[in-house]
PDB file of C-alpha atoms in Angstrom:
ATOM      1  CA  UNK A  13       1.862 -16.792   2.815  1.00 48.00           C
ATOM      2  CA  UNK A  14      -1.328 -17.902   0.919  1.00 52.00           C
ATOM      3  CA  UNK A  15      -2.145 -15.764  -2.172  1.00 61.00           C
ATOM      4  CA  UNK A  16      -5.821 -15.497  -1.692  1.00 73.00           C
ATOM      5  CA  UNK A  17      -5.361 -12.936   0.606  1.00 92.00           C
ATOM      6  CA  UNK A  18      -2.458 -10.491  -1.105  1.00 96.00           C
ATOM      7  CA  UNK A  19      -4.366  -7.314  -2.602  1.00 95.00           C
ATOM      8  CA  UNK A  20      -3.440  -4.807  -4.301  1.00 95.00           C
ATOM      9  CA  UNK A  21      -3.193  -1.574  -1.923  1.00 94.00           C
ATOM     10  CA  UNK A  22      -6.168  -0.587  -4.082  1.00 92.00           C
ATOM     11  CA  UNK A  23      -8.286  -2.931  -2.888  1.00 92.00           C
ATOM     12  CA  UNK A  24      -8.465  -2.640   0.590  1.00 92.00           C
ATOM     13  CA  UNK A  25     -11.076  -0.853   2.644  1.00 91.00           C
ATOM     14  CA  UNK A  26     -10.540   2.302   4.823  1.00 92.00           C
ATOM     15  CA  UNK A  27      -9.378   1.090   7.883  1.00 94.00           C
ATOM     16  CA  UNK A  28      -8.713  -2.153   6.679  1.00 95.00           C
ATOM     17  CA  UNK A  29      -4.888  -3.812   7.007  1.00 95.00           C
ATOM     18  CA  UNK A  30      -2.463  -5.667   6.550  1.00 96.00           C
ATOM     19  CA  UNK A  31       1.691  -6.344   5.934  1.00 97.00           C
ATOM     20  CA  UNK A  32       3.513  -5.576   2.801  1.00 97.00           C
ATOM     21  CA  UNK A  33       4.248  -8.265   1.032  1.00 97.00           C
ATOM     22  CA  UNK A  34       5.215  -6.886  -2.726  1.00 97.00           C
ATOM     23  CA  UNK A  35       6.274  -3.643  -4.901  1.00 97.00           C
ATOM     24  CA  UNK A  36       5.500  -4.294  -8.477  1.00 95.00           C
ATOM     25  CA  UNK A  37       7.353  -0.885  -9.498  1.00 92.00           C
ATOM     26  CA  UNK A  38      10.141  -0.210 -11.325  1.00 93.00           C
ATOM     27  CA  UNK A  39      13.777   0.750  -9.243  1.00 95.00           C
ATOM     28  CA  UNK A  40      12.511   4.648  -9.356  1.00 94.00           C
ATOM     29  CA  UNK A  41       9.051   4.029  -7.424  1.00 94.00           C
ATOM     30  CA  UNK A  42      10.176   1.376  -5.544  1.00 95.00           C
ATOM     31  CA  UNK A  43      12.694   4.070  -4.039  1.00 96.00           C
ATOM     32  CA  UNK A  44       9.922   6.116  -3.757  1.00 95.00           C
ATOM     33  CA  UNK A  45       7.828   3.714  -1.727  1.00 96.00           C
ATOM     34  CA  UNK A  46      10.713   2.813   0.412  1.00 95.00           C
ATOM     35  CA  UNK A  47      11.641   6.452   1.180  1.00 95.00           C
ATOM     36  CA  UNK A  48       8.149   6.845   2.326  1.00 94.00           C
ATOM     37  CA  UNK A  49       8.626   3.859   4.195  1.00 95.00           C
ATOM     38  CA  UNK A  50       6.126   1.913   2.641  1.00 96.00           C
ATOM     39  CA  UNK A  51       8.838  -1.540   2.316  1.00 96.00           C
ATOM     40  CA  UNK A  52       8.222  -5.060   2.135  1.00 97.00           C
ATOM     41  CA  UNK A  53       7.386  -7.125   5.576  1.00 96.00           C
ATOM     42  CA  UNK A  54       6.321  -3.729   6.850  1.00 97.00           C
ATOM     43  CA  UNK A  55       2.480  -2.965   8.247  1.00 97.00           C
ATOM     44  CA  UNK A  56       0.595  -1.030   6.791  1.00 97.00           C
ATOM     45  CA  UNK A  57      -3.233   0.481   6.731  1.00 97.00           C
ATOM     46  CA  UNK A  58      -5.371   2.175   4.802  1.00 95.00           C
ATOM     47  CA  UNK A  59      -6.812   5.327   6.108  1.00 94.00           C
ATOM     48  CA  UNK A  60      -8.980   6.466   3.168  1.00 89.00           C
ATOM     49  CA  UNK A  61      -8.943   6.380  -0.827  1.00 79.00           C
ATOM     50  CA  UNK A  62     -10.758   8.494  -3.489  1.00 73.00           C
ATOM     51  CA  UNK A  63     -13.472   7.540  -5.930  1.00 70.00           C
ATOM     52  CA  UNK A  64     -12.290   7.666  -9.608  1.00 74.00           C
ATOM     53  CA  UNK A  65      -8.616   6.640  -9.622  1.00 80.00           C
ATOM     54  CA  UNK A  66      -7.565   9.187  -5.857  1.00 82.00           C
ATOM     55  CA  UNK A  67      -4.923   9.572  -3.900  1.00 90.00           C
ATOM     56  CA  UNK A  68      -4.787   6.779  -1.208  1.00 92.00           C
ATOM     57  CA  UNK A  69      -3.896   8.085   2.469  1.00 94.00           C
ATOM     58  CA  UNK A  70      -2.118   5.759   3.975  1.00 96.00           C
ATOM     59  CA  UNK A  71      -0.449   4.719   7.905  1.00 97.00           C
ATOM     60  CA  UNK A  72       2.973   2.640   7.913  1.00 96.00           C
ATOM     61  CA  UNK A  73       4.071   2.823  11.784  1.00 92.00           C
ATOM     62  CA  UNK A  74       3.162   6.184  13.183  1.00 94.00           C
ATOM     63  CA  UNK A  75       3.278   8.424   9.512  1.00 94.00           C
ATOM     64  CA  UNK A  76       0.776   8.805   7.458  1.00 95.00           C
ATOM     65  CA  UNK A  77       1.601   9.141   4.246  1.00 95.00           C
ATOM     66  CA  UNK A  78      -0.450   9.857   0.548  1.00 94.00           C
ATOM     67  CA  UNK A  79       0.333   8.277  -2.373  1.00 94.00           C
ATOM     68  CA  UNK A  80      -0.797   8.975  -5.931  1.00 92.00           C
ATOM     69  CA  UNK A  81      -4.153   5.363  -7.160  1.00 92.00           C
ATOM     70  CA  UNK A  82      -1.049   4.832  -9.305  1.00 92.00           C
ATOM     71  CA  UNK A  83       1.752   3.964  -6.772  1.00 94.00           C
ATOM     72  CA  UNK A  84      -0.955   2.610  -4.221  1.00 94.00           C
ATOM     73  CA  UNK A  85      -1.851  -0.427  -7.306  1.00 94.00           C
ATOM     74  CA  UNK A  86       2.130  -1.460  -7.191  1.00 96.00           C
ATOM     75  CA  UNK A  87       1.567  -2.179  -3.178  1.00 97.00           C
ATOM     76  CA  UNK A  88       0.948  -5.634  -2.747  1.00 97.00           C
ATOM     77  CA  UNK A  89      -0.713  -6.063   0.641  1.00 97.00           C
ATOM     78  CA  UNK A  90      -1.359  -9.745   3.104  1.00 97.00           C
ATOM     79  CA  UNK A  91      -4.271  -9.293   4.574  1.00 95.00           C
ATOM     80  CA  UNK A  92      -5.283 -10.220   8.416  1.00 77.00           C
TER      81      UNK A  92
END
């Protein structure tokens, strides 16, 4: 894994995708992310994000979910 291509989910541009390589969250937040399908090794695509720390819409597999800015900032993605 090349660390120069690893960014937080909030840094991705809309339409950009990558692979989840880390979850920098506590046990509870990690469990919530995983229950939404956001797990290490999964492909993820950023659908949209709001300005000023608003929610982020992502697609994991065939499912789209919205997560808060703080939660999205804890998801590390390796950009292809």
